[in-house]
Tab-separated table of C-alpha atoms and ligand atoms in Angstrom:
chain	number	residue	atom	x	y	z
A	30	UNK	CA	153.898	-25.508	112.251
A	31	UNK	CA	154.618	-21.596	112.465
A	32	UNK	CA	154.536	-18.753	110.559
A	33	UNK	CA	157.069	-15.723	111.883
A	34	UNK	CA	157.453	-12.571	110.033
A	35	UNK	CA	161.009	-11.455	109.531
A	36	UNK	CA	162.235	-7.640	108.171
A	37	UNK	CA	163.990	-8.816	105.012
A	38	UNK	CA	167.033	-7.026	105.221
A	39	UNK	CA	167.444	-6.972	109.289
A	40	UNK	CA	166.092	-10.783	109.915
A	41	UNK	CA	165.776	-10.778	113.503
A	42	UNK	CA	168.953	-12.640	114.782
A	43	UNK	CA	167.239	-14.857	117.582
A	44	UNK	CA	164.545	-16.342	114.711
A	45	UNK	CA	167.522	-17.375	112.166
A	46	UNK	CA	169.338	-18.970	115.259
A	47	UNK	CA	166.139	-20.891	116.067
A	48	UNK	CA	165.528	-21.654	112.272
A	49	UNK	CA	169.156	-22.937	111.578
A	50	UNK	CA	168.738	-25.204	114.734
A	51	UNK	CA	165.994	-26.907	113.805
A	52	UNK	CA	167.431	-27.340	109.975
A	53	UNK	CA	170.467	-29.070	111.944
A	54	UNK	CA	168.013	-31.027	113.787
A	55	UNK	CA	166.777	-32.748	110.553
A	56	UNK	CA	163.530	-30.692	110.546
A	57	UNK	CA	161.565	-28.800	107.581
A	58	UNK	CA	162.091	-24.707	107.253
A	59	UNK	CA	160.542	-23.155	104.377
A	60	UNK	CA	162.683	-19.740	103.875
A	61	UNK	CA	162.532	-17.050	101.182
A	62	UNK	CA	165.306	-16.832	98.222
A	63	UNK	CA	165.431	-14.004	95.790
A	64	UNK	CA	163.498	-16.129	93.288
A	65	UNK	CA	160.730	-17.831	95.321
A	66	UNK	CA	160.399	-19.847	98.491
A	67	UNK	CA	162.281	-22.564	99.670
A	68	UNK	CA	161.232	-25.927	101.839
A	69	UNK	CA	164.907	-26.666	103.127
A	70	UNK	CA	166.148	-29.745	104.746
A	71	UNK	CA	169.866	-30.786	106.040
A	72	UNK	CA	171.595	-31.521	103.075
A	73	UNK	CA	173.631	-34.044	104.345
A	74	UNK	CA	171.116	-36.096	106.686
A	75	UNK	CA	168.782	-38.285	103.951
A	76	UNK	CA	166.296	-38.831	106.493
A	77	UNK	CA	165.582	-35.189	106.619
A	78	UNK	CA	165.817	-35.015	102.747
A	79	UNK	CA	163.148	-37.549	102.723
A	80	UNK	CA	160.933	-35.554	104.887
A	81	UNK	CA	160.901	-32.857	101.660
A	82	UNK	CA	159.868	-35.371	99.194
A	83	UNK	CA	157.088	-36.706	101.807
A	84	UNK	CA	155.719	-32.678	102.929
A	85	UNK	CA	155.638	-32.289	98.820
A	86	UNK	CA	154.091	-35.268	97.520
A	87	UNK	CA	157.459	-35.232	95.027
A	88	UNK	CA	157.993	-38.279	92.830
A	89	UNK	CA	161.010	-39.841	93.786
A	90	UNK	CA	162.813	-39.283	90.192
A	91	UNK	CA	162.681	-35.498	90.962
A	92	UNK	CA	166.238	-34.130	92.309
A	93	UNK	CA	166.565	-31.331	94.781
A	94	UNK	CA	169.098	-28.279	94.876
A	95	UNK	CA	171.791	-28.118	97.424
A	96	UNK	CA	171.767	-24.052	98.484
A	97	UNK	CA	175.660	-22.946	100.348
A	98	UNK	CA	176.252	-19.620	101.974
A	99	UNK	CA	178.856	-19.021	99.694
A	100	UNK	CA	180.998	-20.418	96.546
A	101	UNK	CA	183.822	-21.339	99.034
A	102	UNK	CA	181.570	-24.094	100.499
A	103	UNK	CA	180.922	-25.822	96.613
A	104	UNK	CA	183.383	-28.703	97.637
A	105	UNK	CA	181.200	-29.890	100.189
A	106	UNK	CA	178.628	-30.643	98.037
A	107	UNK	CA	180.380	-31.031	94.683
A	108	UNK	CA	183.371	-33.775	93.528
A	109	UNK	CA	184.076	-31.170	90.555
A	110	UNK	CA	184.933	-27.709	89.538
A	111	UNK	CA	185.805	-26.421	85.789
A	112	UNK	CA	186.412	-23.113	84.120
A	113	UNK	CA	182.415	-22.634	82.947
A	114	UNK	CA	181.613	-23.133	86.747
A	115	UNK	CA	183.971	-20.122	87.837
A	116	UNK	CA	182.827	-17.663	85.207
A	117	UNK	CA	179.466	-18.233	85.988
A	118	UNK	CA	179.468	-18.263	89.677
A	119	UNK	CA	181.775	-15.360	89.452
A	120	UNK	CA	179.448	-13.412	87.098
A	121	UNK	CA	176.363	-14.808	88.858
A	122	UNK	CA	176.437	-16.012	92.875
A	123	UNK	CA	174.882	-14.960	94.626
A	124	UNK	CA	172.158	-15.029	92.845
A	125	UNK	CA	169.570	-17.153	90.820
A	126	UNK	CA	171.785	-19.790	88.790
A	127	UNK	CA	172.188	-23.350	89.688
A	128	UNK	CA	174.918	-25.244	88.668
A	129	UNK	CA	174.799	-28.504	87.946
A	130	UNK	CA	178.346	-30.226	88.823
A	131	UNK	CA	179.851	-33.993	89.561
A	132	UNK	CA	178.499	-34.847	93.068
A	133	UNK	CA	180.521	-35.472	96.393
A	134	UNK	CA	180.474	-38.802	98.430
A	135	UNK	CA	178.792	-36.589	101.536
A	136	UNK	CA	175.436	-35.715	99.765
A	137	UNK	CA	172.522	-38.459	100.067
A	138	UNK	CA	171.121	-40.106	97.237
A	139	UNK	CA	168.166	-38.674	98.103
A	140	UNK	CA	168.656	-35.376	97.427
A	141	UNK	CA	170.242	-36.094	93.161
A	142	UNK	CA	167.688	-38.537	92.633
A	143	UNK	CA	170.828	-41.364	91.964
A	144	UNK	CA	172.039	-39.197	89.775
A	145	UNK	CA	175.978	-38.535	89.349
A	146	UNK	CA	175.269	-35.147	89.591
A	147	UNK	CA	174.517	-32.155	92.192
A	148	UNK	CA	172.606	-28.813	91.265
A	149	UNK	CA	174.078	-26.176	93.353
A	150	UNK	CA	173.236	-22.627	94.171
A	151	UNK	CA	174.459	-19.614	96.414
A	152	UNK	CA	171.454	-17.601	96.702
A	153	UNK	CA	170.997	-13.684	97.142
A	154	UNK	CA	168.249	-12.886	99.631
A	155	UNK	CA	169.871	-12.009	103.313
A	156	UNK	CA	167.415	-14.412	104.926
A	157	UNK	CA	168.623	-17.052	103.238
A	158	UNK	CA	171.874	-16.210	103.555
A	159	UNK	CA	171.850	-15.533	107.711
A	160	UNK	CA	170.163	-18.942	107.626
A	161	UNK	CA	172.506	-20.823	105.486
A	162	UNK	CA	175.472	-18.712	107.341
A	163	UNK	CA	174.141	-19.472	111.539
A	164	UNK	CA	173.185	-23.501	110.249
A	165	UNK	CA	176.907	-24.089	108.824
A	166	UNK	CA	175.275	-26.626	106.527
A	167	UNK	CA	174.415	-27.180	102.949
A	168	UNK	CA	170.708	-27.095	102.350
A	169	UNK	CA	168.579	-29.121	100.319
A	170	UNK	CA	165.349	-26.758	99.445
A	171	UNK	CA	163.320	-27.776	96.565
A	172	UNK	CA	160.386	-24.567	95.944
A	173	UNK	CA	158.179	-24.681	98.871
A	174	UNK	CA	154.881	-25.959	97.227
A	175	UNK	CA	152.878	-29.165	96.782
A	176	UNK	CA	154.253	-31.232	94.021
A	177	UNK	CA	153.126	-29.567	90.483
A	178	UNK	CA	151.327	-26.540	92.059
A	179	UNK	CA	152.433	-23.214	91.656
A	180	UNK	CA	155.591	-22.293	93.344
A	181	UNK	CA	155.304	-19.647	96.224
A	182	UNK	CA	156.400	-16.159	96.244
A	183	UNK	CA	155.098	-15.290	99.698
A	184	UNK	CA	155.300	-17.054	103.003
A	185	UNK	CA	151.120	-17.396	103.164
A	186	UNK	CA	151.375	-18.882	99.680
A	187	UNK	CA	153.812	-21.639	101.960
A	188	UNK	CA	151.302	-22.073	104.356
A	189	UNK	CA	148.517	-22.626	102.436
A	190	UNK	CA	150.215	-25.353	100.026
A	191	UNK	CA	151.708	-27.668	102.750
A	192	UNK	CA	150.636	-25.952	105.974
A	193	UNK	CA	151.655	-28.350	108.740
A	194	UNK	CA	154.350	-30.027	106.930
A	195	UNK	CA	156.608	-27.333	107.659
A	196	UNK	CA	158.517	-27.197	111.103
A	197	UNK	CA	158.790	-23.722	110.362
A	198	UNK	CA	157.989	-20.917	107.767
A	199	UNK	CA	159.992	-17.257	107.755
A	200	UNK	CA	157.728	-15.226	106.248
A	201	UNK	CA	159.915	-11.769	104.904
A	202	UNK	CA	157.163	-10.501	101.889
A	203	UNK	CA	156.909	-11.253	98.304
A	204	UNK	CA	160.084	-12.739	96.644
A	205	UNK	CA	161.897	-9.910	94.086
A	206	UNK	CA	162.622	-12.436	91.092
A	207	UNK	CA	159.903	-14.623	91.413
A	208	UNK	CA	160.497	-17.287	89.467
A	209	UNK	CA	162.886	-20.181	89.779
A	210	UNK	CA	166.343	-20.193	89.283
A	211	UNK	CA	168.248	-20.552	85.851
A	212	UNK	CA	169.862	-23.850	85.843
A	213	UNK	CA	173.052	-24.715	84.342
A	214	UNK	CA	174.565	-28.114	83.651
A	215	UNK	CA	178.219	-27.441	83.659
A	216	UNK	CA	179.143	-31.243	83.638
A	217	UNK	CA	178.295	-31.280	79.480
A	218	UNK	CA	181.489	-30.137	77.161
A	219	UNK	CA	179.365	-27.430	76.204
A	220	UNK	CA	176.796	-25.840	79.195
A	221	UNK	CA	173.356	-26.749	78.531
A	222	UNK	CA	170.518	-25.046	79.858
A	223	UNK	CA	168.348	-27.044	81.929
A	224	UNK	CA	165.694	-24.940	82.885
A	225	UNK	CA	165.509	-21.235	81.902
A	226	UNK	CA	164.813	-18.388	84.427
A	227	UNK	CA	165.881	-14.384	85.439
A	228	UNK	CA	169.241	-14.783	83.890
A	229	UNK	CA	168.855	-15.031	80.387
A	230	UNK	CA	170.780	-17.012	77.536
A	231	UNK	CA	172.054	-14.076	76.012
A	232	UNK	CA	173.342	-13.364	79.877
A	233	UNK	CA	174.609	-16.949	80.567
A	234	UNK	CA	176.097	-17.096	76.610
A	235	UNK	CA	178.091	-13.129	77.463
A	236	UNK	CA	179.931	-15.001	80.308
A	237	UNK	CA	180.493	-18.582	78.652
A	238	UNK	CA	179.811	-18.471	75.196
A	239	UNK	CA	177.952	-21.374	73.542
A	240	UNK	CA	175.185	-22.606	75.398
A	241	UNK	CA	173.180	-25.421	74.487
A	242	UNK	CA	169.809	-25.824	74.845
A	243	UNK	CA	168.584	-29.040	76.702
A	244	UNK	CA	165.282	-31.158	74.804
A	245	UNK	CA	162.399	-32.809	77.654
A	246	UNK	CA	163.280	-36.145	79.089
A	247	UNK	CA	160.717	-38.486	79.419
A	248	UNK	CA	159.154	-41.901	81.188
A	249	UNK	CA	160.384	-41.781	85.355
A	250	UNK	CA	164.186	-42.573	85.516
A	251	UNK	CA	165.722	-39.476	87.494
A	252	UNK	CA	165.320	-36.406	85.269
A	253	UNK	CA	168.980	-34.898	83.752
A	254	UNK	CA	166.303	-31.719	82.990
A	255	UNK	CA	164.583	-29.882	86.008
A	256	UNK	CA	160.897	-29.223	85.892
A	257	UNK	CA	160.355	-31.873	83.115
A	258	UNK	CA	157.373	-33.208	85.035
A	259	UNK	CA	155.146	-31.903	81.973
A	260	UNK	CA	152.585	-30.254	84.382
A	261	UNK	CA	154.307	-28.036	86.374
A	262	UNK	CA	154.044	-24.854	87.917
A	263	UNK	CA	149.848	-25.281	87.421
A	264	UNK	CA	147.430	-23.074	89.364
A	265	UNK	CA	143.823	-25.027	89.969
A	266	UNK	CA	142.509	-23.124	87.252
A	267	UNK	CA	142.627	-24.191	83.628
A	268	UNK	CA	145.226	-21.779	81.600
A	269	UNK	CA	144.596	-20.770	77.970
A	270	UNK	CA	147.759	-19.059	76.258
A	271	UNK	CA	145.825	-16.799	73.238
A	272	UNK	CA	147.577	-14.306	70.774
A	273	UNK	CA	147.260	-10.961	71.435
A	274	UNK	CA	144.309	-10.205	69.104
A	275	UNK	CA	141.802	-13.212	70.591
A	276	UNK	CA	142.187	-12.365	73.836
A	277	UNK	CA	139.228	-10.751	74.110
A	278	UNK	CA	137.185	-13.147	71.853
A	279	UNK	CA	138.365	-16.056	74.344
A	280	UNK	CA	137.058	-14.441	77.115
A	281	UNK	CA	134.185	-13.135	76.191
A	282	UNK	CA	133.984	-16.937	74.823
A	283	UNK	CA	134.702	-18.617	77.733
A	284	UNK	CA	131.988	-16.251	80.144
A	285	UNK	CA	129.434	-16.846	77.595
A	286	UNK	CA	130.099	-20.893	78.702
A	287	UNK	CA	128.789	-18.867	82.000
A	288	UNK	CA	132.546	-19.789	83.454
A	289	UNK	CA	134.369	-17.892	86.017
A	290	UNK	CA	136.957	-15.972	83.887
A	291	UNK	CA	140.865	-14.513	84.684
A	292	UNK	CA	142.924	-13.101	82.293
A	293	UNK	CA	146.805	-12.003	81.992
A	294	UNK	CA	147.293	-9.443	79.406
A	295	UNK	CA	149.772	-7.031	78.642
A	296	UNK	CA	148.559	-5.037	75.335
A	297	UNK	CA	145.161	-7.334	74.416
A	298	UNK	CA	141.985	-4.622	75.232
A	299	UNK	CA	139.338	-7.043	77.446
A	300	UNK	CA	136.199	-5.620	78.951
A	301	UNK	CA	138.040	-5.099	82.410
A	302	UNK	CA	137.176	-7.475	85.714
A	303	UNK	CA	138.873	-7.170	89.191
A	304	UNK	CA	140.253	-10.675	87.570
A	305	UNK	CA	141.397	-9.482	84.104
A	306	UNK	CA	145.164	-8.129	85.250
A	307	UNK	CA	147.313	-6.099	83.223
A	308	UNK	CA	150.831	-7.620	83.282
A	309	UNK	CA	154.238	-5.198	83.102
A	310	UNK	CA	155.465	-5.749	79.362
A	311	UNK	CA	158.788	-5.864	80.974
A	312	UNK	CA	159.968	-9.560	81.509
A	313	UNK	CA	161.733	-9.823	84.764
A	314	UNK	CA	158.652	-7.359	85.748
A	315	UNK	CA	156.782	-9.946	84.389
A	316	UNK	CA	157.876	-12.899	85.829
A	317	UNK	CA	158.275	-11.199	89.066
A	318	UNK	CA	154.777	-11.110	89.291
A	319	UNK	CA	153.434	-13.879	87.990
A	320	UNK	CA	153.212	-17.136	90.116
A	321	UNK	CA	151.533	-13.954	92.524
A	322	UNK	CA	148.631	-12.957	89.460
A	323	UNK	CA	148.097	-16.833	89.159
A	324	UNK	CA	147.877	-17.375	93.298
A	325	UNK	CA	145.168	-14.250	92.729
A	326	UNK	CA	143.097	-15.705	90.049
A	327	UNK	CA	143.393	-18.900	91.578
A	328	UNK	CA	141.967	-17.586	94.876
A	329	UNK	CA	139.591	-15.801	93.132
A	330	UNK	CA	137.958	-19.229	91.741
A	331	UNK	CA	138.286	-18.422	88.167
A	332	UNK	CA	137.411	-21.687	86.344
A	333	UNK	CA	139.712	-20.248	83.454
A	334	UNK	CA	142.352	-17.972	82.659
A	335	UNK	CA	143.088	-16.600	79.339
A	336	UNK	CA	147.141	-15.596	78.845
A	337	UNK	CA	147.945	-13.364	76.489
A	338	UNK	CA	150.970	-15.231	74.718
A	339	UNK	CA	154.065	-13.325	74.647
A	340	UNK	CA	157.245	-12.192	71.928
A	341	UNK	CA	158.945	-15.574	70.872
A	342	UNK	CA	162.221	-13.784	72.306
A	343	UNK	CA	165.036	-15.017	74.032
A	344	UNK	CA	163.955	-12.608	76.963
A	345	UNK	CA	160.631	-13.879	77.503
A	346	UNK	CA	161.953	-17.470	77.621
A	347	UNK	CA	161.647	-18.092	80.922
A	348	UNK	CA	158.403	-16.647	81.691
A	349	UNK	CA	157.217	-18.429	78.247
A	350	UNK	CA	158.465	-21.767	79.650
A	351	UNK	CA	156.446	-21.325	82.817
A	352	UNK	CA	153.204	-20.174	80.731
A	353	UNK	CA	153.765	-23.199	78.999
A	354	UNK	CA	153.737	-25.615	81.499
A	355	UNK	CA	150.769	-24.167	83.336
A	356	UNK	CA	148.696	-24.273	80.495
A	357	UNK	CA	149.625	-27.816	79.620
B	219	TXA	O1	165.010	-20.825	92.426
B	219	TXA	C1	165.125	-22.007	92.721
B	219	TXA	O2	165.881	-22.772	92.109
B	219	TXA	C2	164.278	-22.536	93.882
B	219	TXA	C3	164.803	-21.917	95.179
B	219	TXA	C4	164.126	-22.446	96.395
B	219	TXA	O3	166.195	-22.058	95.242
B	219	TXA	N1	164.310	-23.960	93.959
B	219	TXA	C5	163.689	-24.747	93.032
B	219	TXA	O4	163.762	-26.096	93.295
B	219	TXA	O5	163.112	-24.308	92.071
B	219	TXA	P1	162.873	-27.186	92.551
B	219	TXA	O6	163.101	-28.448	93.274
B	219	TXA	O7	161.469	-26.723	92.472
B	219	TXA	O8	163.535	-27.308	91.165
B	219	TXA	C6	164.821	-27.862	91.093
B	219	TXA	C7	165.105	-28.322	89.716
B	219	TXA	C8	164.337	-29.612	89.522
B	219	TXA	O9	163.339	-29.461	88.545
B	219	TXA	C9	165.403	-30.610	89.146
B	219	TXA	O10	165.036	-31.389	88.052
B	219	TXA	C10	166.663	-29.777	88.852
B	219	TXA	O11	166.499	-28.589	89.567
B	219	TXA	N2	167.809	-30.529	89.324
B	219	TXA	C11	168.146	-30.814	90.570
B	219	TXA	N3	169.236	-31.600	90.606
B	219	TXA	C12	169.600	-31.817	89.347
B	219	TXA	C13	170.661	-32.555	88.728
B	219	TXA	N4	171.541	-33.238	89.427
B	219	TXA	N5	170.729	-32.541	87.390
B	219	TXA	C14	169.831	-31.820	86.674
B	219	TXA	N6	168.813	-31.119	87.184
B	219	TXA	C15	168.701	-31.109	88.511
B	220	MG	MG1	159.439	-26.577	92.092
């Protein structure tokens, strides 16, 4: 395994070369995105694919997302196109939506999980771009983490999950977004939202109208619904989400049980600790910094963190979503 640092918007040529030839080799490179690092794999080669599922410990049932350098490359990947799919790629590639669409003959079983059906994405972050660009491939690249820990939004977050799993890891700083991408399945008569993230409903519902909302799947047939492994996203740590006005109570609670305590607040008043962090009250600021205040507290050895819940708003609906899986 290797770590090498890359300027994020002047990736050093010769590094992308030597990542994209090892991804055509049918080896692991975990790469940033604009929402948070990627292990990728050869899209197209399922004994690569399966080298993802064994570096992450994923359960079989647990499809992957395809990631093309551009929306010109979707039939490579993808048996089906339809006017939902072209608004919202239009509206939102590159960038962090993944569309789910009918899959092609070429991609591995692997990689949907036996499913009918491909997630696809065109991401916005010039590594990944160069990368996807100089390897002339589609790329399989599930977030670059241990199966149900948190995702990573920095390349030593990578190393420290699966460490020598990788073939490679391109390190270029903290991701901007931060948290996974918005997915999308387009297949449905009406789009349903499979797993909330930085573009909003009201966003997604602007470019298509009606949007459905999907409800969790459950027992271990492969998973229409991303994420639905109920723990998910989970630091070490156990995670409390608290109103506003018992924040302090719970943690003043939880220290007098002489544990180690973290907290994420954005308006709740808490004796301050170096592990009591003030969150924006923004929510793409929010979510852009959370998986990082979790990593932190995590690190930190806090036994417990105390969330402040936040507004039951369509904006805070990703972030929410996350919360709630950590904490379950
Ligand atoms: O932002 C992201 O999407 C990041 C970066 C690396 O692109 N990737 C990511 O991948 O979050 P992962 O594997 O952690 O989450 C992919 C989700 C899974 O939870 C899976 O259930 C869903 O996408 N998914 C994949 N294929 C699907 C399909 N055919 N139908 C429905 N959901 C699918
Ligand atoms: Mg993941």
């Amino acid at each position: 395994m290797a770590l090498v640092k890359l300027n994020p918007v002047y990736p050093d040529p010769e590094i992308i070369t030597r990542a994209a030839q090892l991804l055509r080799g049918g080896r692991l490179v975990a790469f940033p995105t604009e929402t948070v690092y990627g292990l990728g794999a050869n899209a197209l080669d399922a004994a690569a694919v399966a080298r993802i599922y064994a570096a992450k410990g994923r359960p079989k049932y647990n499809p992957l997302i395809v990631h093309v350098a551009d929306v010109a490359l979707v039939p490579t990947v993808a048996a089906g196109w339809n006017d939902a799919a072209e608004r919202l790629s239009h509206a939102f590639w590159p960038g962090p939506l993944t569309l789910v669409l009918p899959k092609a003959d070429a991609i591995p079983e692997g990689v949907t999980a036996g499913l009918p059906t491909v997630a696809v994405r065109v991401p916005g972050h010039l590594v990944a771009n160069s990368l996807l660009a100089a390897a002339g491939i589609p790329v399989a690249a599930p977030s670059a983490n241990r199966s149900t820990q948190l995702s990573p939004t920095t390349g030593e977050h990578v190393l420290r999950s699966l460490g020598d799993a990788v073939d490679l890891i391109l390190d270029a700083g903290p991701t901007p977004i931060g948290i996974e991408s918005t997915v999308v399945d387009v297949t449905t008569s009406t789009p349903t939202l499979l797993r909330p993230g930085s573009i909003t409903l009201d966003e997604l519902m602007r470019v298509v109208g009606r949007v459905d909302q999907t409800t969790h799947a459950a027992g271990e047939s492969a998973r229409p619904a991303p994420g639905m492994l109920e723990k998910h996203y989970a630091p070490r740590a156990k995670v409390f989400l608290v109103a506003p006005q018992d924040v302090g109570v719970r943690v003043e609670h939880e220290r007098a049980n002489g544990l180690r305590v973290g907290a994420l607040v954005v308006h709740a008043s808490v004796e301050p600790t170096p592990e009591i962090i003030i969150m924006p009250a923004d929510p793409a600021a929010y979510a852009a910094a959370l998986y990082a205040s979790l990593h932190t507290l995590d690190d930190a050895g806090c036994d417990v963190i105390v969330v402040e819940k936040l507004p039951e708003t369509n904006a805070w609906l990703a972030v929410r979503d996350r919360l709630t899986r950590a904490a379950h």
